[in-house]
Amino acid sequence: MRSMLLTVAALLAATTIGGCSITDWLRPYRIDVRQGNYVTPEMVAQLKTGMSPDQVRFVLGTPLVVDPFHRNRWDYFYRFKPGRGEATEHRLTVLFDNGVLAELQGDIEPAPADRIVPPKRVIEIGTEQQ
């Protein structure tokens, strides 16, 4: 009886000690957090100097920050924080001069021309004159 009790105690101790090393699955689930404007290299490659602000907004979306003191500067910022791991951040600043795109600054490089997929169908929208 005593040997059986010692065996059960040893197994219980081994299981308890072994269970302490497997705590990764005990941590709660954490969601991935995405904040800001997701701007891809393909989107940046579509931008050309001389584009109007409306054309830039069509390609990139509404900027995250439009500074009222610097109306010629739009800032696009994206931050991704996975549930486990380090956060990554990307910035793109669009500068206009005289109402047209003049310069791009940031850490998002344009995609090579061979990676850009043209649209399957082009729809021209115009106003009919009567």
Short mmCIF file of the N, C-alpha and C atoms (twelve columns), coordinates in Angstrom:
data_MODEL
# 
_entry.id   MODEL 
# 
loop_
_atom_site.group_PDB 
_atom_site.id 
_atom_site.type_symbol 
_atom_site.label_atom_id 
_atom_site.label_alt_id 
_atom_site.label_comp_id 
_atom_site.label_asym_id 
_atom_site.label_seq_id 
_atom_site.Cartn_x 
_atom_site.Cartn_y 
_atom_site.Cartn_z 
_atom_site.pdbx_PDB_model_num 
ATOM 1   N N  . MET A 1   0.824   -1.180 0.000   1 
ATOM 2   C CA . MET A 1   0.000   0.000  0.000   1 
ATOM 3   C C  . MET A 1   0.877   1.255  0.000   1 
ATOM 4   N N  . ARG A 2   1.938   1.164  0.818   1 
ATOM 5   C CA . ARG A 2   2.831   2.307  0.893   1 
ATOM 6   C C  . ARG A 2   3.539   2.539  -0.433  1 
ATOM 7   N N  . SER A 3   3.964   1.492  -1.132  1 
ATOM 8   C CA . SER A 3   4.645   1.649  -2.422  1 
ATOM 9   C C  . SER A 3   3.683   2.210  -3.471  1 
ATOM 10  N N  . MET A 4   2.419   1.821  -3.395  1 
ATOM 11  C CA . MET A 4   1.436   2.356  -4.334  1 
ATOM 12  C C  . MET A 4   1.215   3.846  -4.073  1 
ATOM 13  N N  . LEU A 5   1.186   4.240  -2.821  1 
ATOM 14  C CA . LEU A 5   1.026   5.646  -2.466  1 
ATOM 15  C C  . LEU A 5   2.231   6.470  -2.927  1 
ATOM 16  N N  . LEU A 6   3.430   5.926  -2.775  1 
ATOM 17  C CA . LEU A 6   4.631   6.616  -3.251  1 
ATOM 18  C C  . LEU A 6   4.639   6.723  -4.774  1 
ATOM 19  N N  . THR A 7   4.178   5.692  -5.455  1 
ATOM 20  C CA . THR A 7   4.111   5.718  -6.921  1 
ATOM 21  C C  . THR A 7   3.129   6.781  -7.391  1 
ATOM 22  N N  . VAL A 8   1.963   6.843  -6.777  1 
ATOM 23  C CA . VAL A 8   0.956   7.846  -7.142  1 
ATOM 24  C C  . VAL A 8   1.488   9.248  -6.842  1 
ATOM 25  N N  . ALA A 9   2.153   9.418  -5.709  1 
ATOM 26  C CA . ALA A 9   2.712   10.728 -5.361  1 
ATOM 27  C C  . ALA A 9   3.799   11.137 -6.356  1 
ATOM 28  N N  . ALA A 10  4.639   10.187 -6.765  1 
ATOM 29  C CA . ALA A 10  5.696   10.489 -7.734  1 
ATOM 30  C C  . ALA A 10  5.093   10.860 -9.087  1 
ATOM 31  N N  . LEU A 11  4.076   10.137 -9.519  1 
ATOM 32  C CA . LEU A 11  3.411   10.459 -10.790 1 
ATOM 33  C C  . LEU A 11  2.729   11.821 -10.719 1 
ATOM 34  N N  . LEU A 12  2.087   12.104 -9.615  1 
ATOM 35  C CA . LEU A 12  1.432   13.398 -9.444  1 
ATOM 36  C C  . LEU A 12  2.459   14.534 -9.452  1 
ATOM 37  N N  . ALA A 13  3.586   14.340 -8.789  1 
ATOM 38  C CA . ALA A 13  4.641   15.356 -8.772  1 
ATOM 39  C C  . ALA A 13  5.229   15.551 -10.170 1 
ATOM 40  N N  . ALA A 14  5.464   14.463 -10.892 1 
ATOM 41  C CA . ALA A 14  6.016   14.566 -12.250 1 
ATOM 42  C C  . ALA A 14  5.040   15.275 -13.184 1 
ATOM 43  N N  . THR A 15  3.764   14.974 -13.060 1 
ATOM 44  C CA . THR A 15  2.754   15.622 -13.896 1 
ATOM 45  C C  . THR A 15  2.657   17.102 -13.575 1 
ATOM 46  N N  . THR A 16  2.699   17.441 -12.313 1 
ATOM 47  C CA . THR A 16  2.614   18.843 -11.904 1 
ATOM 48  C C  . THR A 16  3.822   19.627 -12.396 1 
ATOM 49  N N  . ILE A 17  5.005   19.080 -12.213 1 
ATOM 50  C CA . ILE A 17  6.219   19.768 -12.664 1 
ATOM 51  C C  . ILE A 17  6.240   19.864 -14.188 1 
ATOM 52  N N  . GLY A 18  5.854   18.817 -14.869 1 
ATOM 53  C CA . GLY A 18  5.805   18.844 -16.337 1 
ATOM 54  C C  . GLY A 18  4.763   19.814 -16.851 1 
ATOM 55  N N  . GLY A 19  3.664   19.940 -16.142 1 
ATOM 56  C CA . GLY A 19  2.611   20.868 -16.556 1 
ATOM 57  C C  . GLY A 19  3.014   22.321 -16.419 1 
ATOM 58  N N  . CYS A 20  3.925   22.614 -15.517 1 
ATOM 59  C CA . CYS A 20  4.371   24.000 -15.335 1 
ATOM 60  C C  . CYS A 20  5.171   24.501 -16.527 1 
ATOM 61  N N  . SER A 21  5.791   23.599 -17.264 1 
ATOM 62  C CA . SER A 21  6.592   24.033 -18.407 1 
ATOM 63  C C  . SER A 21  5.742   24.243 -19.659 1 
ATOM 64  N N  . ILE A 22  4.507   23.837 -19.638 1 
ATOM 65  C CA . ILE A 22  3.622   23.985 -20.801 1 
ATOM 66  C C  . ILE A 22  2.595   25.063 -20.491 1 
ATOM 67  N N  . THR A 23  3.054   26.288 -20.376 1 
ATOM 68  C CA . THR A 23  2.128   27.373 -20.049 1 
ATOM 69  C C  . THR A 23  1.742   28.199 -21.267 1 
ATOM 70  N N  . ASP A 24  2.339   27.907 -22.417 1 
ATOM 71  C CA . ASP A 24  2.045   28.716 -23.599 1 
ATOM 72  C C  . ASP A 24  0.575   28.616 -23.992 1 
ATOM 73  N N  . TRP A 25  -0.017  27.478 -23.877 1 
ATOM 74  C CA . TRP A 25  -1.416  27.324 -24.266 1 
ATOM 75  C C  . TRP A 25  -2.373  27.838 -23.198 1 
ATOM 76  N N  . LEU A 26  -1.841  28.212 -22.035 1 
ATOM 77  C CA . LEU A 26  -2.690  28.746 -20.983 1 
ATOM 78  C C  . LEU A 26  -2.895  30.251 -21.098 1 
ATOM 79  N N  . ARG A 27  -2.054  30.918 -21.914 1 
ATOM 80  C CA . ARG A 27  -2.198  32.365 -22.050 1 
ATOM 81  C C  . ARG A 27  -3.457  32.692 -22.839 1 
ATOM 82  N N  . PRO A 28  -4.096  33.792 -22.525 1 
ATOM 83  C CA . PRO A 28  -5.334  34.141 -23.232 1 
ATOM 84  C C  . PRO A 28  -5.045  34.539 -24.675 1 
ATOM 85  N N  . TYR A 29  -6.047  34.383 -25.519 1 
ATOM 86  C CA . TYR A 29  -5.936  34.762 -26.925 1 
ATOM 87  C C  . TYR A 29  -5.877  36.280 -27.036 1 
ATOM 88  N N  . ARG A 30  -5.033  36.762 -27.903 1 
ATOM 89  C CA . ARG A 30  -4.934  38.202 -28.151 1 
ATOM 90  C C  . ARG A 30  -5.152  38.438 -29.633 1 
ATOM 91  N N  . ILE A 31  -5.999  39.387 -29.934 1 
ATOM 92  C CA . ILE A 31  -6.325  39.645 -31.329 1 
ATOM 93  C C  . ILE A 31  -5.227  40.478 -31.989 1 
ATOM 94  N N  . ASP A 32  -5.167  40.385 -33.323 1 
ATOM 95  C CA . ASP A 32  -4.287  41.240 -34.099 1 
ATOM 96  C C  . ASP A 32  -4.947  42.609 -34.207 1 
ATOM 97  N N  . VAL A 33  -4.177  43.661 -33.988 1 
ATOM 98  C CA . VAL A 33  -4.711  45.020 -34.031 1 
ATOM 99  C C  . VAL A 33  -4.115  45.741 -35.233 1 
ATOM 100 N N  . ARG A 34  -4.993  46.187 -36.132 1 
ATOM 101 C CA . ARG A 34  -4.581  46.955 -37.305 1 
ATOM 102 C C  . ARG A 34  -5.136  48.361 -37.165 1 
ATOM 103 N N  . GLN A 35  -4.275  49.354 -37.339 1 
ATOM 104 C CA . GLN A 35  -4.703  50.740 -37.201 1 
ATOM 105 C C  . GLN A 35  -4.166  51.551 -38.372 1 
ATOM 106 N N  . GLY A 36  -4.996  52.435 -38.890 1 
ATOM 107 C CA . GLY A 36  -4.552  53.357 -39.922 1 
ATOM 108 C C  . GLY A 36  -4.923  52.915 -41.319 1 
ATOM 109 N N  . ASN A 37  -4.194  53.455 -42.292 1 
ATOM 110 C CA . ASN A 37  -4.422  53.187 -43.705 1 
ATOM 111 C C  . ASN A 37  -3.434  52.134 -44.179 1 
ATOM 112 N N  . TYR A 38  -3.950  51.032 -44.709 1 
ATOM 113 C CA . TYR A 38  -3.076  49.997 -45.252 1 
ATOM 114 C C  . TYR A 38  -2.724  50.388 -46.679 1 
ATOM 115 N N  . VAL A 39  -1.489  50.792 -46.901 1 
ATOM 116 C CA . VAL A 39  -1.012  51.226 -48.213 1 
ATOM 117 C C  . VAL A 39  -0.014  50.191 -48.711 1 
ATOM 118 N N  . THR A 40  -0.280  49.627 -49.882 1 
ATOM 119 C CA . THR A 40  0.586   48.601 -50.450 1 
ATOM 120 C C  . THR A 40  1.594   49.228 -51.410 1 
ATOM 121 N N  . PRO A 41  2.697   48.534 -51.700 1 
ATOM 122 C CA . PRO A 41  3.644   49.035 -52.703 1 
ATOM 123 C C  . PRO A 41  3.002   49.194 -54.084 1 
ATOM 124 N N  . GLU A 42  2.016   48.352 -54.399 1 
ATOM 125 C CA . GLU A 42  1.322   48.476 -55.680 1 
ATOM 126 C C  . GLU A 42  0.542   49.784 -55.755 1 
ATOM 127 N N  . MET A 43  -0.045  50.196 -54.639 1 
ATOM 128 C CA . MET A 43  -0.776  51.464 -54.602 1 
ATOM 129 C C  . MET A 43  0.182   52.636 -54.790 1 
ATOM 130 N N  . VAL A 44  1.350   52.569 -54.151 1 
ATOM 131 C CA . VAL A 44  2.330   53.644 -54.275 1 
ATOM 132 C C  . VAL A 44  2.850   53.726 -55.709 1 
ATOM 133 N N  . ALA A 45  2.991   52.577 -56.370 1 
ATOM 134 C CA . ALA A 45  3.482   52.570 -57.750 1 
ATOM 135 C C  . ALA A 45  2.503   53.238 -58.708 1 
ATOM 136 N N  . GLN A 46  1.231   53.303 -58.358 1 
ATOM 137 C CA . GLN A 46  0.237   53.942 -59.223 1 
ATOM 138 C C  . GLN A 46  0.301   55.461 -59.153 1 
ATOM 139 N N  . LEU A 47  0.971   56.004 -58.153 1 
ATOM 140 C CA . LEU A 47  1.041   57.457 -57.992 1 
ATOM 141 C C  . LEU A 47  2.084   58.048 -58.929 1 
ATOM 142 N N  . LYS A 48  1.736   59.140 -59.552 1 
ATOM 143 C CA . LYS A 48  2.636   59.855 -60.458 1 
ATOM 144 C C  . LYS A 48  2.621   61.332 -60.088 1 
ATOM 145 N N  . THR A 49  3.752   61.988 -60.232 1 
ATOM 146 C CA . THR A 49  3.785   63.422 -59.966 1 
ATOM 147 C C  . THR A 49  2.849   64.124 -60.935 1 
ATOM 148 N N  . GLY A 50  2.180   65.130 -60.437 1 
ATOM 149 C CA . GLY A 50  1.222   65.866 -61.249 1 
ATOM 150 C C  . GLY A 50  -0.216  65.419 -61.053 1 
ATOM 151 N N  . MET A 51  -0.442  64.362 -60.254 1 
ATOM 152 C CA . MET A 51  -1.810  63.906 -60.000 1 
ATOM 153 C C  . MET A 51  -2.520  64.895 -59.079 1 
ATOM 154 N N  . SER A 52  -3.830  64.982 -59.239 1 
ATOM 155 C CA . SER A 52  -4.626  65.865 -58.388 1 
ATOM 156 C C  . SER A 52  -4.872  65.197 -57.032 1 
ATOM 157 N N  . PRO A 53  -5.252  65.966 -56.023 1 
ATOM 158 C CA . PRO A 53  -5.568  65.362 -54.720 1 
ATOM 159 C C  . PRO A 53  -6.708  64.341 -54.805 1 
ATOM 160 N N  . ASP A 54  -7.677  64.566 -55.679 1 
ATOM 161 C CA . ASP A 54  -8.765  63.600 -55.836 1 
ATOM 162 C C  . ASP A 54  -8.255  62.280 -56.398 1 
ATOM 163 N N  . GLN A 55  -7.327  62.336 -57.332 1 
ATOM 164 C CA . GLN A 55  -6.762  61.113 -57.892 1 
ATOM 165 C C  . GLN A 55  -5.948  60.361 -56.841 1 
ATOM 166 N N  . VAL A 56  -5.199  61.089 -56.040 1 
ATOM 167 C CA . VAL A 56  -4.414  60.455 -54.972 1 
ATOM 168 C C  . VAL A 56  -5.349  59.825 -53.950 1 
ATOM 169 N N  . ARG A 57  -6.416  60.521 -53.601 1 
ATOM 170 C CA . ARG A 57  -7.390  59.982 -52.646 1 
ATOM 171 C C  . ARG A 57  -8.054  58.722 -53.209 1 
ATOM 172 N N  . PHE A 58  -8.290  58.681 -54.516 1 
ATOM 173 C CA . PHE A 58  -8.889  57.500 -55.138 1 
ATOM 174 C C  . PHE A 58  -7.955  56.294 -55.027 1 
ATOM 175 N N  . VAL A 59  -6.657  56.513 -55.197 1 
ATOM 176 C CA . VAL A 59  -5.687  55.415 -55.153 1 
ATOM 177 C C  . VAL A 59  -5.402  54.977 -53.723 1 
ATOM 178 N N  . LEU A 60  -5.153  55.920 -52.827 1 
ATOM 179 C CA . LEU A 60  -4.709  55.587 -51.469 1 
ATOM 180 C C  . LEU A 60  -5.810  55.589 -50.422 1 
ATOM 181 N N  . GLY A 61  -6.919  56.235 -50.709 1 
ATOM 182 C CA . GLY A 61  -7.959  56.382 -49.705 1 
ATOM 183 C C  . GLY A 61  -7.788  57.694 -48.962 1 
ATOM 184 N N  . THR A 62  -8.669  57.935 -48.032 1 
ATOM 185 C CA . THR A 62  -8.626  59.165 -47.251 1 
ATOM 186 C C  . THR A 62  -7.426  59.134 -46.317 1 
ATOM 187 N N  . PRO A 63  -6.639  60.206 -46.277 1 
ATOM 188 C CA . PRO A 63  -5.462  60.199 -45.399 1 
ATOM 189 C C  . PRO A 63  -5.854  60.155 -43.929 1 
ATOM 190 N N  . LEU A 64  -4.995  59.558 -43.137 1 
ATOM 191 C CA . LEU A 64  -5.241  59.470 -41.706 1 
ATOM 192 C C  . LEU A 64  -5.117  60.841 -41.054 1 
ATOM 193 N N  . VAL A 65  -4.153  61.629 -41.522 1 
ATOM 194 C CA . VAL A 65  -3.934  62.948 -40.940 1 
ATOM 195 C C  . VAL A 65  -3.874  63.985 -42.058 1 
ATOM 196 N N  . VAL A 66  -4.731  64.993 -41.956 1 
ATOM 197 C CA . VAL A 66  -4.642  66.178 -42.806 1 
ATOM 198 C C  . VAL A 66  -4.456  67.351 -41.854 1 
ATOM 199 N N  . ASP A 67  -3.254  67.858 -41.824 1 
ATOM 200 C CA . ASP A 67  -2.908  68.930 -40.893 1 
ATOM 201 C C  . ASP A 67  -3.536  70.238 -41.359 1 
ATOM 202 N N  . PRO A 68  -4.335  70.899 -40.521 1 
ATOM 203 C CA . PRO A 68  -4.953  72.156 -40.947 1 
ATOM 204 C C  . PRO A 68  -3.937  73.274 -41.181 1 
ATOM 205 N N  . PHE A 69  -2.742  73.138 -40.618 1 
ATOM 206 C CA . PHE A 69  -1.711  74.152 -40.806 1 
ATOM 207 C C  . PHE A 69  -0.833  73.868 -42.023 1 
ATOM 208 N N  . HIS A 70  -0.879  72.643 -42.529 1 
ATOM 209 C CA . HIS A 70  -0.111  72.257 -43.719 1 
ATOM 210 C C  . HIS A 70  -1.055  71.498 -44.653 1 
ATOM 211 N N  . ARG A 71  -1.895  72.207 -45.353 1 
ATOM 212 C CA . ARG A 71  -2.904  71.577 -46.204 1 
ATOM 213 C C  . ARG A 71  -2.292  70.833 -47.388 1 
ATOM 214 N N  . ASN A 72  -1.036  71.108 -47.705 1 
ATOM 215 C CA . ASN A 72  -0.377  70.443 -48.828 1 
ATOM 216 C C  . ASN A 72  0.317   69.150 -48.408 1 
ATOM 217 N N  . ARG A 73  0.061   68.692 -47.197 1 
ATOM 218 C CA . ARG A 73  0.705   67.480 -46.682 1 
ATOM 219 C C  . ARG A 73  -0.363  66.515 -46.177 1 
ATOM 220 N N  . TRP A 74  -0.328  65.290 -46.709 1 
ATOM 221 C CA . TRP A 74  -1.212  64.224 -46.238 1 
ATOM 222 C C  . TRP A 74  -0.339  63.124 -45.663 1 
ATOM 223 N N  . ASP A 75  -0.737  62.596 -44.520 1 
ATOM 224 C CA . ASP A 75  0.016   61.522 -43.878 1 
ATOM 225 C C  . ASP A 75  -0.824  60.258 -43.817 1 
ATOM 226 N N  . TYR A 76  -0.218  59.177 -44.281 1 
ATOM 227 C CA . TYR A 76  -0.822  57.849 -44.202 1 
ATOM 228 C C  . TYR A 76  0.047   57.041 -43.249 1 
ATOM 229 N N  . PHE A 77  -0.569  56.479 -42.242 1 
ATOM 230 C CA . PHE A 77  0.150   55.749 -41.208 1 
ATOM 231 C C  . PHE A 77  -0.559  54.421 -40.983 1 
ATOM 232 N N  . TYR A 78  0.214   53.336 -40.899 1 
ATOM 233 C CA . TYR A 78  -0.360  52.015 -40.656 1 
ATOM 234 C C  . TYR A 78  0.465   51.321 -39.586 1 
ATOM 235 N N  . ARG A 79  -0.229  50.747 -38.622 1 
ATOM 236 C CA . ARG A 79  0.423   50.007 -37.540 1 
ATOM 237 C C  . ARG A 79  -0.269  48.665 -37.388 1 
ATOM 238 N N  . PHE A 80  0.544   47.601 -37.359 1 
ATOM 239 C CA . PHE A 80  0.021   46.251 -37.168 1 
ATOM 240 C C  . PHE A 80  0.678   45.650 -35.941 1 
ATOM 241 N N  . LYS A 81  -0.145  45.271 -34.976 1 
ATOM 242 C CA . LYS A 81  0.339   44.639 -33.747 1 
ATOM 243 C C  . LYS A 81  -0.278  43.259 -33.672 1 
ATOM 244 N N  . PRO A 82  0.515   42.211 -33.971 1 
ATOM 245 C CA . PRO A 82  -0.037  40.865 -33.838 1 
ATOM 246 C C  . PRO A 82  -0.322  40.540 -32.373 1 
ATOM 247 N N  . GLY A 83  -1.181  39.574 -32.154 1 
ATOM 248 C CA . GLY A 83  -1.516  39.189 -30.790 1 
ATOM 249 C C  . GLY A 83  -0.289  38.838 -29.977 1 
ATOM 250 N N  . ARG A 84  0.653   38.194 -30.606 1 
ATOM 251 C CA . ARG A 84  1.916   37.873 -29.973 1 
ATOM 252 C C  . ARG A 84  3.016   38.312 -30.934 1 
ATOM 253 N N  . GLY A 85  3.920   39.113 -30.463 1 
ATOM 254 C CA . GLY A 85  5.010   39.564 -31.328 1 
ATOM 255 C C  . GLY A 85  5.137   41.073 -31.334 1 
ATOM 256 N N  . GLU A 86  6.052   41.535 -32.146 1 
ATOM 257 C CA . GLU A 86  6.368   42.953 -32.212 1 
ATOM 258 C C  . GLU A 86  5.480   43.674 -33.217 1 
ATOM 259 N N  . ALA A 87  5.195   44.916 -32.942 1 
ATOM 260 C CA . ALA A 87  4.393   45.745 -33.838 1 
ATOM 261 C C  . ALA A 87  5.261   46.247 -34.991 1 
ATOM 262 N N  . THR A 88  4.631   46.419 -36.159 1 
ATOM 263 C CA . THR A 88  5.301   47.019 -37.308 1 
ATOM 264 C C  . THR A 88  4.544   48.276 -37.697 1 
ATOM 265 N N  . GLU A 89  5.286   49.275 -38.148 1 
ATOM 266 C CA . GLU A 89  4.685   50.548 -38.532 1 
ATOM 267 C C  . GLU A 89  5.185   50.949 -39.908 1 
ATOM 268 N N  . HIS A 90  4.301   51.551 -40.700 1 
ATOM 269 C CA . HIS A 90  4.651   52.061 -42.022 1 
ATOM 270 C C  . HIS A 90  4.077   53.460 -42.165 1 
ATOM 271 N N  . ARG A 91  4.864   54.341 -42.761 1 
ATOM 272 C CA . ARG A 91  4.443   55.731 -42.948 1 
ATOM 273 C C  . ARG A 91  4.621   56.120 -44.408 1 
ATOM 274 N N  . LEU A 92  3.699   56.956 -44.879 1 
ATOM 275 C CA . LEU A 92  3.809   57.546 -46.205 1 
ATOM 276 C C  . LEU A 92  3.285   58.969 -46.107 1 
ATOM 277 N N  . THR A 93  4.088   59.912 -46.551 1 
ATOM 278 C CA . THR A 93  3.695   61.313 -46.569 1 
ATOM 279 C C  . THR A 93  3.598   61.752 -48.017 1 
ATOM 280 N N  . VAL A 94  2.460   62.345 -48.363 1 
ATOM 281 C CA . VAL A 94  2.212   62.830 -49.716 1 
ATOM 282 C C  . VAL A 94  2.245   64.353 -49.660 1 
ATOM 283 N N  . LEU A 95  3.090   64.951 -50.488 1 
ATOM 284 C CA . LEU A 95  3.226   66.403 -50.518 1 
ATOM 285 C C  . LEU A 95  2.717   66.944 -51.849 1 
ATOM 286 N N  . PHE A 96  1.904   67.988 -51.769 1 
ATOM 287 C CA . PHE A 96  1.349   68.628 -52.956 1 
ATOM 288 C C  . PHE A 96  1.979   70.005 -53.115 1 
ATOM 289 N N  . ASP A 97  2.079   70.435 -54.369 1 
ATOM 290 C CA . ASP A 97  2.553   71.778 -54.673 1 
ATOM 291 C C  . ASP A 97  1.661   72.345 -55.769 1 
ATOM 292 N N  . ASN A 98  1.020   73.456 -55.494 1 
ATOM 293 C CA . ASN A 98  0.074   74.081 -56.433 1 
ATOM 294 C C  . ASN A 98  -1.053  73.130 -56.834 1 
ATOM 295 N N  . GLY A 99  -1.520  72.331 -55.898 1 
ATOM 296 C CA . GLY A 99  -2.663  71.463 -56.144 1 
ATOM 297 C C  . GLY A 99  -2.362  70.183 -56.900 1 
ATOM 298 N N  . VAL A 100 -1.086  69.825 -57.064 1 
ATOM 299 C CA . VAL A 100 -0.730  68.568 -57.731 1 
ATOM 300 C C  . VAL A 100 0.318   67.836 -56.892 1 
ATOM 301 N N  . LEU A 101 0.375   66.519 -57.064 1 
ATOM 302 C CA . LEU A 101 1.318   65.687 -56.326 1 
ATOM 303 C C  . LEU A 101 2.745   66.069 -56.709 1 
ATOM 304 N N  . ALA A 102 3.549   66.384 -55.700 1 
ATOM 305 C CA . ALA A 102 4.925   66.802 -55.952 1 
ATOM 306 C C  . ALA A 102 5.947   65.791 -55.437 1 
ATOM 307 N N  . GLU A 103 5.671   65.180 -54.268 1 
ATOM 308 C CA . GLU A 103 6.690   64.334 -53.653 1 
ATOM 309 C C  . GLU A 103 6.057   63.307 -52.726 1 
ATOM 310 N N  . LEU A 104 6.715   62.144 -52.633 1 
ATOM 311 C CA . LEU A 104 6.327   61.093 -51.694 1 
ATOM 312 C C  . LEU A 104 7.492   60.856 -50.739 1 
ATOM 313 N N  . GLN A 105 7.188   60.741 -49.454 1 
ATOM 314 C CA . GLN A 105 8.207   60.437 -48.453 1 
ATOM 315 C C  . GLN A 105 7.681   59.305 -47.587 1 
ATOM 316 N N  . GLY A 106 8.575   58.457 -47.130 1 
ATOM 317 C CA . GLY A 106 8.158   57.392 -46.226 1 
ATOM 318 C C  . GLY A 106 8.934   56.122 -46.461 1 
ATOM 319 N N  . ASP A 107 8.494   55.066 -45.806 1 
ATOM 320 C CA . ASP A 107 9.212   53.797 -45.881 1 
ATOM 321 C C  . ASP A 107 8.518   52.758 -46.751 1 
ATOM 322 N N  . ILE A 108 7.538   53.158 -47.538 1 
ATOM 323 C CA . ILE A 108 6.862   52.226 -48.439 1 
ATOM 324 C C  . ILE A 108 7.379   52.489 -49.846 1 
ATOM 325 N N  . GLU A 109 8.137   51.547 -50.382 1 
ATOM 326 C CA . GLU A 109 8.705   51.685 -51.724 1 
ATOM 327 C C  . GLU A 109 7.692   51.216 -52.763 1 
ATOM 328 N N  . PRO A 110 7.664   51.857 -53.938 1 
ATOM 329 C CA . PRO A 110 6.747   51.399 -54.988 1 
ATOM 330 C C  . PRO A 110 7.125   50.007 -55.480 1 
ATOM 331 N N  . ALA A 111 6.119   49.258 -55.880 1 
ATOM 332 C CA . ALA A 111 6.342   47.913 -56.406 1 
ATOM 333 C C  . ALA A 111 6.979   48.007 -57.789 1 
ATOM 334 N N  . PRO A 112 7.762   46.996 -58.189 1 
ATOM 335 C CA . PRO A 112 8.294   46.982 -59.550 1 
ATOM 336 C C  . PRO A 112 7.156   46.923 -60.570 1 
ATOM 337 N N  . ALA A 113 7.420   47.423 -61.759 1 
ATOM 338 C CA . ALA A 113 6.380   47.516 -62.789 1 
ATOM 339 C C  . ALA A 113 5.811   46.149 -63.163 1 
ATOM 340 N N  . ASP A 114 6.603   45.088 -63.074 1 
ATOM 341 C CA . ASP A 114 6.098   43.767 -63.464 1 
ATOM 342 C C  . ASP A 114 5.139   43.173 -62.433 1 
ATOM 343 N N  . ARG A 115 5.086   43.736 -61.228 1 
ATOM 344 C CA . ARG A 115 4.146   43.245 -60.210 1 
ATOM 345 C C  . ARG A 115 2.796   43.934 -60.256 1 
ATOM 346 N N  . ILE A 116 2.691   45.020 -61.015 1 
ATOM 347 C CA . ILE A 116 1.444   45.771 -61.071 1 
ATOM 348 C C  . ILE A 116 0.514   45.103 -62.071 1 
ATOM 349 N N  . VAL A 117 -0.659  44.762 -61.611 1 
ATOM 350 C CA . VAL A 117 -1.650  44.101 -62.456 1 
ATOM 351 C C  . VAL A 117 -2.613  45.162 -62.977 1 
ATOM 352 N N  . PRO A 118 -2.722  45.301 -64.312 1 
ATOM 353 C CA . PRO A 118 -3.660  46.292 -64.841 1 
ATOM 354 C C  . PRO A 118 -5.098  45.852 -64.594 1 
ATOM 355 N N  . PRO A 119 -6.020  46.795 -64.558 1 
ATOM 356 C CA . PRO A 119 -7.420  46.416 -64.351 1 
ATOM 357 C C  . PRO A 119 -7.926  45.576 -65.512 1 
ATOM 358 N N  . LYS A 120 -8.861  44.678 -65.218 1 
ATOM 359 C CA . LYS A 120 -9.404  43.804 -66.257 1 
ATOM 360 C C  . LYS A 120 -10.325 44.556 -67.194 1 
ATOM 361 N N  . ARG A 121 -10.924 45.588 -66.670 1 
ATOM 362 C CA . ARG A 121 -11.866 46.338 -67.483 1 
ATOM 363 C C  . ARG A 121 -11.768 47.807 -67.109 1 
ATOM 364 N N  . VAL A 122 -11.694 48.646 -68.111 1 
ATOM 365 C CA . VAL A 122 -11.609 50.078 -67.875 1 
ATOM 366 C C  . VAL A 122 -12.960 50.688 -68.197 1 
ATOM 367 N N  . ILE A 123 -13.487 51.413 -67.252 1 
ATOM 368 C CA . ILE A 123 -14.775 52.077 -67.444 1 
ATOM 369 C C  . ILE A 123 -14.511 53.572 -67.476 1 
ATOM 370 N N  . GLU A 124 -14.912 54.206 -68.543 1 
ATOM 371 C CA . GLU A 124 -14.740 55.648 -68.662 1 
ATOM 372 C C  . GLU A 124 -16.019 56.320 -68.220 1 
ATOM 373 N N  . ILE A 125 -15.883 57.251 -67.318 1 
ATOM 374 C CA . ILE A 125 -17.031 57.988 -66.815 1 
ATOM 375 C C  . ILE A 125 -16.873 59.430 -67.261 1 
ATOM 376 N N  . GLY A 126 -17.846 59.912 -67.948 1 
ATOM 377 C CA . GLY A 126 -17.797 61.279 -68.422 1 
ATOM 378 C C  . GLY A 126 -19.176 61.894 -68.345 1 
ATOM 379 N N  . THR A 127 -19.224 63.174 -68.591 1 
ATOM 380 C CA . THR A 127 -20.518 63.844 -68.592 1 
ATOM 381 C C  . THR A 127 -20.955 64.040 -70.026 1 
ATOM 382 N N  . GLU A 128 -22.193 63.754 -70.266 1 
ATOM 383 C CA . GLU A 128 -22.739 63.937 -71.613 1 
ATOM 384 C C  . GLU A 128 -23.162 65.382 -71.777 1 
ATOM 385 N N  . GLN A 129 -22.786 65.953 -72.905 1 
ATOM 386 C CA . GLN A 129 -23.179 67.326 -73.179 1 
ATOM 387 C C  . GLN A 129 -24.467 67.316 -73.974 1 
ATOM 388 N N  . GLN A 130 -25.380 68.165 -73.597 1 
ATOM 389 C CA . GLN A 130 -26.674 68.201 -74.279 1 
ATOM 390 C C  . GLN A 130 -26.846 69.461 -75.063 1 
# 
